Backbone as a printed PyTorch tensor [residue, N CA C, xyz], in Angstrom:
tensor([[[138.9470,  51.4280,  82.6360],
         [139.5290,  52.7700,  82.2070],
         [140.9110,  52.8210,  82.3570]],

        [[141.6850,  53.3890,  81.3940],
         [143.1130,  53.3220,  81.4580],
         [143.6610,  54.3240,  82.4890]],

        [[144.9440,  54.2060,  82.8430],
         [145.3740,  54.9230,  84.0410],
         [145.4760,  56.3710,  83.7530]],

        [[145.9760,  56.6410,  82.3730],
         [146.0670,  57.8940,  81.8390],
         [144.8070,  58.6450,  81.4810]],

        [[143.6870,  58.0590,  81.5210],
         [142.3390,  58.7120,  81.3970],
         [141.7000,  58.8610,  82.5990]],

        [[142.1840,  58.4890,  83.7620],
         [141.5170,  58.5960,  85.0670],
         [141.5640,  60.1210,  85.3890]],

        [[140.2690,  60.6450,  85.8520],
         [140.4110,  62.2130,  86.1120],
         [141.0970,  62.3110,  87.3910]],

        [[141.7310,  63.4590,  87.4130],
         [142.5410,  63.8150,  88.5040],
         [141.8070,  64.9960,  89.3700]],

        [[141.7290,  64.9960,  90.6380],
         [141.1240,  65.9810,  91.4270],
         [142.1440,  66.6510,  92.4090]],

        [[142.8630,  67.5130,  91.9170],
         [143.7800,  68.0840,  92.8800],
         [143.1080,  69.1760,  93.7520]],

        [[141.9900,  69.7460,  93.2810],
         [141.2590,  70.6670,  93.9380],
         [140.7040,  70.1220,  95.3490]],

        [[140.1810,  68.9450,  95.2340],
         [139.7110,  68.3690,  96.4140],
         [140.6220,  68.2550,  97.6480]],

        [[142.0620,  67.7970,  97.2240],
         [142.9640,  67.9110,  98.4290],
         [143.2940,  69.1630,  98.8200]],

        [[143.3820,  70.1600,  97.8580],
         [143.6780,  71.4320,  98.3780],
         [142.5670,  72.1920,  99.0950]],

        [[141.2430,  71.8330,  98.7450],
         [140.2130,  72.4910,  99.7000],
         [140.1030,  71.6800, 101.0110]],

        [[140.4130,  70.4720, 100.9690],
         [140.4540,  69.7950, 102.3980],
         [141.5090,  70.3440, 103.2700]],

        [[142.7540,  70.6030, 102.6140],
         [143.8390,  71.1680, 103.4990],
         [143.4640,  72.5240, 103.9390]],

        [[142.8030,  73.4050, 103.1230],
         [142.6470,  74.6280, 103.5250],
         [141.5210,  74.6540, 104.5900]],

        [[140.3690,  73.6660, 104.4410],
         [139.5130,  73.7980, 105.5090],
         [139.9030,  73.3330, 106.8800]],

        [[140.8230,  72.3010, 106.7520],
         [141.4930,  71.8730, 108.0570],
         [142.3010,  72.9590, 108.7300]],

        [[142.9770,  73.8370, 107.8280],
         [143.8050,  74.8950, 108.3720],
         [143.0210,  75.9760, 108.9130]],

        [[141.8920,  76.3940, 108.4350],
         [141.0490,  77.3430, 108.9250],
         [140.3510,  76.7120, 110.2050]],

        [[140.0410,  75.5460, 110.2470],
         [139.5320,  75.0550, 111.5370],
         [140.4520,  75.0320, 112.6130]],

        [[141.6620,  74.6420, 112.3240],
         [142.7540,  74.6760, 113.4030],
         [143.1960,  76.2120, 113.7870]],

        [[143.1120,  77.1280, 112.9140],
         [143.3500,  78.4800, 113.3220],
         [142.1420,  79.0020, 114.0820]],

        [[140.9300,  78.5810, 113.8070],
         [139.7700,  79.0350, 114.7170],
         [139.9140,  78.4160, 116.0610]],

        [[140.1880,  77.1770, 115.9500],
         [140.3100,  76.6110, 117.4100],
         [141.3380,  77.2340, 118.2350]],

        [[142.4610,  77.4390, 117.6790],
         [143.5310,  78.3390, 118.3300],
         [143.1280,  79.5800, 118.9030]],

        [[142.4000,  80.2820, 117.9780],
         [142.0010,  81.7130, 118.4560],
         [140.9680,  81.5480, 119.6640]],

        [[139.9120,  80.7680, 119.4170],
         [138.9290,  80.5740, 120.3800],
         [139.5940,  80.1450, 121.6590]],

        [[140.6120,  79.1100, 121.5360],
         [141.2140,  78.5140, 122.7750],
         [141.9380,  79.7350, 123.5650]],

        [[142.6260,  80.5250, 122.9050],
         [143.4650,  81.6650, 123.4300],
         [142.4860,  82.5620, 124.0410]],

        [[141.2160,  82.8780, 123.4610],
         [140.3850,  83.7270, 124.1210],
         [139.8140,  83.1380, 125.4790]],

        [[139.5900,  81.8840, 125.3440],
         [139.0600,  81.3850, 126.5750],
         [140.0600,  81.3140, 127.5290]],

        [[141.1560,  81.0770, 127.3240],
         [142.3520,  80.9050, 128.3570],
         [142.5070,  82.3100, 128.8590]],

        [[142.4220,  83.3190, 128.1010],
         [142.6260,  84.7450, 128.7590],
         [141.5980,  85.0930, 129.4290]],

        [[140.4990,  84.6260, 129.1990],
         [139.2360,  84.9820, 129.9880],
         [139.2720,  84.3710, 131.3110]],

        [[139.6230,  83.0270, 131.3960],
         [139.7410,  82.3480, 132.5410],
         [140.9380,  82.5530, 133.4790]],

        [[141.8810,  83.3920, 133.0810],
         [143.0220,  83.8600, 133.8160],
         [142.6420,  84.3420, 135.1430]],

        [[143.4120,  83.9040, 136.2100],
         [142.9760,  84.5270, 137.5170],
         [143.4900,  86.0070, 137.6050]],

        [[142.7420,  86.7850, 138.1440],
         [143.0480,  88.1370, 138.3600],
         [142.1050,  88.7640, 139.3960]],

        [[141.9400,  90.0640, 139.1880],
         [141.0560,  90.6990, 140.1090],
         [139.4930,  90.3440, 139.7000]],

        [[138.8910,  89.8500, 140.7760],
         [137.5400,  89.3740, 140.4320],
         [136.5330,  90.5960, 140.4620]],

        [[135.7220,  90.5350, 139.4300],
         [134.6700,  91.6640, 139.2990],
         [133.6790,  91.2830, 140.2960]],

        [[133.1620,  92.2160, 141.2580],
         [132.2700,  92.1580, 142.1330],
         [130.9240,  92.2060, 141.5080]],

        [[129.9500,  91.3440, 141.9680],
         [128.6690,  91.2490, 141.4060],
         [127.8750,  92.1990, 142.2260]],

        [[126.9740,  92.9090, 141.6250],
         [126.0390,  93.8910, 142.3320],
         [124.9570,  93.1930, 142.9470]],

        [[125.0840,  92.4520, 144.0260],
         [124.1480,  91.6620, 144.5920],
         [122.9540,  92.6090, 145.1630]],

        [[123.1630,  93.6840, 145.7200],
         [122.2200,  94.5350, 146.3470],
         [121.2680,  95.0390, 145.2520]],

        [[121.7030,  95.3880, 144.1020],
         [120.8370,  95.8520, 142.9760],
         [119.8330,  94.7070, 142.4630]],

        [[120.4560,  93.4820, 142.6500],
         [119.5520,  92.3740, 142.2160],
         [118.3760,  91.9920, 143.1250]],

        [[118.5270,  92.3050, 144.1090],
         [117.4850,  91.8960, 145.2080],
         [116.4680,  93.0210, 145.1260]],

        [[116.7660,  94.2130, 144.7030],
         [115.9030,  95.4140, 144.6930],
         [115.2180,  95.6090, 143.3500]],

        [[115.0800,  94.7270, 142.5060],
         [114.3570,  94.9260, 141.3070],
         [112.8870,  95.0130, 141.4150]],

        [[112.5510,  96.2980, 140.7130],
         [111.1120,  96.5960, 140.7330],
         [110.3650,  95.7310, 139.7470]],

        [[109.5130,  94.6290, 140.0630],
         [109.0440,  93.8100, 139.0460],
         [107.8580,  94.4490, 138.4750]],

        [[107.0580,  95.4590, 138.9990],
         [106.0640,  96.1860, 138.3400],
         [106.5790,  97.0060, 137.1790]],

        [[107.7210,  97.7160, 137.3250],
         [108.2200,  98.6960, 136.4770],
         [108.9780,  97.7740, 135.2580]],

        [[109.5000,  96.5590, 135.6390],
         [109.9250,  95.6410, 134.5530],
         [108.7780,  95.1120, 133.7720]],

        [[107.7870,  94.6280, 134.3440],
         [106.6190,  94.1890, 133.6120],
         [106.0340,  95.1910, 132.7860]],

        [[105.9510,  96.4650, 133.1250],
         [105.3360,  97.5990, 132.4880],
         [106.2230,  97.8730, 131.2690]],

        [[107.5050,  97.7790, 131.5310],
         [108.3710,  98.0120, 130.4060],
         [108.4180,  96.9140, 129.2510]],

        [[108.2200,  95.7290, 129.7510],
         [108.1670,  94.5920, 128.8290],
         [107.0640,  94.7680, 128.0190]],

        [[105.8170,  94.9520, 128.6680],
         [104.4140,  95.0590, 128.0970],
         [104.4730,  96.1970, 127.0190]],

        [[105.0040,  97.3590, 127.3550],
         [105.0260,  98.5220, 126.5520],
         [105.9630,  98.1590, 125.3040]],

        [[107.0330,  97.5710, 125.4380],
         [107.8940,  97.0890, 124.2980],
         [107.0120,  96.2570, 123.4430]],

        [[106.3910,  95.1730, 123.9060],
         [105.5210,  94.2660, 123.1200],
         [104.4580,  95.0000, 122.4150]],

        [[103.7960,  95.7370, 123.1160],
         [102.5950,  96.4840, 122.4750],
         [102.9400,  97.3730, 121.4030]],

        [[104.1180,  98.0800, 121.5240],
         [104.6050,  99.0220, 120.4260],
         [105.3240,  98.1290, 119.3140]],

        [[105.7400,  96.8510, 119.5540],
         [106.2160,  96.1300, 118.5090],
         [105.1680,  95.4290, 117.7520]],

        [[104.0580,  95.0140, 118.4870],
         [103.0420,  94.1890, 117.8530],
         [101.8280,  95.0740, 117.4150]],

        [[101.6570,  96.3100, 117.8890],
         [100.5160,  97.1530, 117.6430],
         [100.4150,  97.4720, 116.1660]],

        [[101.5990,  97.8810, 115.3770],
         [101.3030,  97.9900, 114.0670],
         [100.9830,  96.9060, 113.2000]],

        [[101.1680,  95.7030, 113.6020],
         [100.6990,  94.4620, 112.9280],
         [ 99.1650,  94.5390, 112.8430]],

        [[ 98.5020,  95.0870, 113.6690],
         [ 97.0130,  95.1110, 113.4150],
         [ 96.5030,  95.9190, 112.3580]],

        [[ 97.4470,  96.8080, 111.8510],
         [ 96.8240,  97.7610, 110.7930],
         [ 97.3840,  97.0570, 109.2880]],

        [[ 98.0730,  95.9320, 109.3480],
         [ 98.6460,  95.3870, 108.1070],
         [ 97.3280,  94.6820, 107.3980]],

        [[ 97.3920,  94.8610, 106.0340],
         [ 96.3820,  94.2370, 105.2480],
         [ 96.3580,  92.7990, 105.4130]],

        [[ 95.1920,  92.0880, 105.7730],
         [ 95.3350,  90.5200, 106.0030],
         [ 95.4660,  89.8970, 104.5660]],

        [[ 94.6920,  90.1770, 103.6590],
         [ 94.7500,  89.5330, 102.2230],
         [ 95.7080,  90.3250, 101.1700]],

        [[ 96.9040,  89.7180, 100.9240],
         [ 97.7130,  90.4610, 100.1510],
         [ 97.1670,  90.4840,  98.7200]],

        [[ 96.1770,  89.9490,  98.2570],
         [ 95.5650,  89.9960,  96.9190],
         [ 94.2360,  90.7480,  97.0060]],

        [[ 93.9300,  91.4240,  98.1570],
         [ 92.6430,  92.2730,  98.1580],
         [ 92.7170,  93.3630,  97.0880]],

        [[ 91.5300,  93.5290,  96.6420],
         [ 91.2180,  94.6490,  95.5530],
         [ 92.0220,  94.2810,  94.2800]],

        [[ 92.1800,  92.9590,  94.0140],
         [ 92.8200,  92.6430,  92.7950],
         [ 91.8010,  91.7870,  92.0160]],

        [[ 91.9970,  91.5920,  90.7720],
         [ 91.2440,  90.6440,  90.1030],
         [ 91.3980,  89.1590,  90.1990]],

        [[ 92.5320,  88.7940,  90.9730],
         [ 92.7020,  87.4190,  91.1620],
         [ 92.5930,  87.0030,  92.5830]],

        [[ 91.8670,  87.7110,  93.3360],
         [ 91.6780,  87.3860,  94.6330],
         [ 90.6710,  86.1230,  94.9010]],

        [[ 91.1850,  84.9860,  95.3530],
         [ 90.2780,  83.9760,  95.3920],
         [ 89.2880,  83.9910,  96.5470]],

        [[ 89.4110,  85.0120,  97.5450],
         [ 88.5640,  85.1540,  98.5640],
         [ 87.3000,  86.2650,  98.2550]],

        [[ 87.3900,  86.6840,  96.9910],
         [ 86.4260,  87.5690,  96.7030],
         [ 85.0800,  86.9540,  96.0660]],

        [[ 85.3350,  85.5820,  95.9570],
         [ 84.1220,  84.8280,  95.4350],
         [ 83.0840,  84.7710,  96.5080]],

        [[ 81.8950,  84.9480,  96.3280],
         [ 80.8240,  84.8430,  97.2230],
         [ 79.7590,  84.2540,  96.6250]],

        [[ 78.8660,  83.6820,  97.6020],
         [ 77.5710,  83.0860,  97.2960],
         [ 76.4660,  83.5840,  97.9900]],

        [[ 75.3540,  83.7380,  97.5850],
         [ 74.1800,  84.3660,  98.2960],
         [ 72.8890,  83.6600,  97.9780]],

        [[ 71.9200,  83.8990,  98.9500],
         [ 70.6770,  83.4330,  98.4590],
         [ 69.5490,  84.5000,  99.0900]],

        [[ 68.3090,  84.4530,  98.4520],
         [ 67.2930,  85.1640,  98.9930],
         [ 66.0590,  84.4130,  98.9250]],

        [[ 65.3370,  84.3390, 100.1350],
         [ 64.1540,  83.4820, 100.2110],
         [ 63.0370,  84.4860, 100.3900]],

        [[ 62.0190,  84.3830,  99.5120],
         [ 60.7890,  85.1950,  99.3730],
         [ 61.2820,  86.6530,  99.4110]],

        [[ 60.5600,  87.3970, 100.2560],
         [ 60.9400,  88.8010, 100.4350],
         [ 61.8860,  89.1700, 101.5520]],

        [[ 62.5120,  88.1910, 102.0970],
         [ 63.5450,  88.4070, 103.1470],
         [ 64.7740,  89.1020, 102.6080]],

        [[ 65.5340,  89.6660, 103.4450],
         [ 66.7760,  90.3110, 103.0110],
         [ 67.6350,  89.1370, 102.4250]],

        [[ 68.3920,  89.3530, 101.2920],
         [ 69.4750,  88.4130, 100.9160],
         [ 70.5930,  88.1190, 101.9210]],

        [[ 70.9520,  86.8950, 101.8780],
         [ 72.0520,  86.4500, 102.8880],
         [ 73.1730,  85.9570, 101.9800]],

        [[ 74.3870,  86.2400, 102.2930],
         [ 75.4970,  85.5840, 101.4630],
         [ 76.7910,  85.6940, 102.3460]],

        [[ 77.7410,  84.9370, 101.6660],
         [ 79.0890,  84.8060, 102.4070],
         [ 79.8320,  86.0920, 102.3260]],

        [[ 79.3460,  87.0720, 101.4690],
         [ 80.1310,  88.4070, 101.4540],
         [ 80.0490,  89.1120, 102.7200]],

        [[ 79.0740,  88.9760, 103.5050],
         [ 78.8520,  89.6570, 104.6890],
         [ 80.1110,  89.2590, 105.7480]],

        [[ 80.6840,  87.9690, 105.5430],
         [ 81.7150,  87.6370, 106.4220],
         [ 83.0960,  88.1260, 105.7660]],

        [[ 83.1810,  87.9220, 104.4760],
         [ 84.4940,  88.0830, 103.8150],
         [ 84.8130,  89.4280, 103.3170]],

        [[ 83.8950,  90.2530, 103.2110],
         [ 84.1050,  91.6210, 102.6550],
         [ 85.1010,  92.4910, 103.4010]],

        [[ 85.0460,  92.2260, 104.7720],
         [ 86.3110,  92.9140, 105.6190],
         [ 87.7080,  92.6020, 105.0420]],

        [[ 87.9300,  91.2780, 104.8190],
         [ 89.1240,  90.9160, 104.3580],
         [ 89.4560,  91.2080, 102.7680]],

        [[ 88.4420,  90.9280, 102.0470],
         [ 88.5840,  91.1790, 100.6050],
         [ 88.7150,  92.6430, 100.1580]],

        [[ 88.1880,  93.4960, 100.8970],
         [ 88.3490,  94.9510, 100.6340],
         [ 89.5940,  95.6480, 101.1450]],

        [[ 90.5770,  94.6980, 101.6600],
         [ 91.8680,  95.3210, 102.1310],
         [ 91.9210,  95.5860, 103.5990]],

        [[ 91.0530,  95.0230, 104.4410],
         [ 90.8400,  95.3540, 105.8220],
         [ 92.0900,  94.6690, 106.6050]],

        [[ 92.1930,  95.0770, 107.7090],
         [ 93.2510,  94.6490, 108.6020],
         [ 92.6650,  94.0060, 109.8520]],

        [[ 93.4630,  93.5160, 110.8710],
         [ 92.7640,  92.8610, 112.0110],
         [ 91.9290,  93.8660, 112.7930]],

        [[ 92.2990,  95.1110, 112.8040],
         [ 91.5860,  96.0670, 113.6220],
         [ 90.2300,  96.4650, 112.9950]],

        [[ 90.0850,  96.0220, 111.6290],
         [ 88.8010,  96.3190, 111.0440],
         [ 87.8680,  95.2320, 111.0920]],

        [[ 88.1720,  93.9790, 111.5560],
         [ 87.2540,  92.9680, 111.7760],
         [ 86.3050,  93.1610, 112.8090]],

        [[ 84.9730,  92.7400, 112.6850],
         [ 83.9500,  93.0060, 113.5760],
         [ 84.2110,  92.3860, 114.9980]],

        [[ 84.7350,  91.3440, 115.2700],
         [ 84.8100,  90.7310, 116.5720],
         [ 86.3030,  91.0820, 117.1500]],

        [[ 87.2390,  90.6440, 116.2160],
         [ 88.6730,  90.6270, 116.6250],
         [ 89.1580,  92.1250, 116.7550]],

        [[ 88.5480,  93.0040, 116.0040],
         [ 88.9480,  94.4200, 115.8930],
         [ 88.9120,  95.2260, 117.1560]],

        [[ 87.7690,  95.1300, 117.8280],
         [ 87.6610,  95.8540, 119.0820],
         [ 88.4570,  95.1940, 120.1930]],

        [[ 88.5670,  93.9110, 119.9130],
         [ 89.3790,  93.1590, 121.0830],
         [ 90.8040,  93.5000, 120.9640]],

        [[ 91.3950,  93.4740, 119.8080],
         [ 92.7790,  93.9790, 119.6750],
         [ 92.9700,  95.5000, 120.0800]],

        [[ 91.9960,  96.2810, 119.8080],
         [ 92.1710,  97.6970, 120.2080],
         [ 92.0160,  97.8220, 121.8310]],

        [[ 91.4450,  96.8920, 122.5440],
         [ 91.5920,  96.9690, 123.8920],
         [ 92.8440,  96.3410, 124.4010]],

        [[ 93.4370,  95.3550, 123.7690],
         [ 94.6980,  94.7550, 124.3020],
         [ 95.8170,  95.4900, 123.8160]],

        [[ 95.8750,  95.9910, 122.6880],
         [ 96.9940,  96.6610, 121.9900],
         [ 96.7340,  98.2270, 121.6710]],

        [[ 97.7690,  98.9780, 121.9060],
         [ 97.4290, 100.4720, 121.5410],
         [ 97.2830, 100.6350, 120.1230]]])
C-alpha cells in the first residue's frame, strides 16, 4: 500500500487523550475528597450506648414485615404468561379412562396454571404460602 493511500485515524488519538484526561480529572476529584475526609479535626462520637441496647425482636419483626409485604404480592402473579391464549404449550393434556372408572388425565394437575392461576391458587403450595406470607 502506498504511503498516500494509508488510512489516517486522527480520532483514535483524540479519543485516547480525552479518556486519559477524564481519568486524571476523576482521580484528582476523588483524591481530594478522600484527603478532605481524612483530615484531622473534631472526632464524631459513636453512639456506643445505643448499639448495645438494640431490640433484636423488634428488628427481626420489622425485617420480616418488610419481606412479607415485598414478597406477598408475588403470590398473586400469574404463573404462566401464555395462560388463556391459543399458543399456550402447557394447555395440552392427555387423559385415559378404564372401563367405567372416572377419567384421569394430566389436566387435573396443569389446569391451575393454564387457566391463569397464581401460586396462591395451587393446591399444595397455595395454603402453604398463605400461612407463611400475608
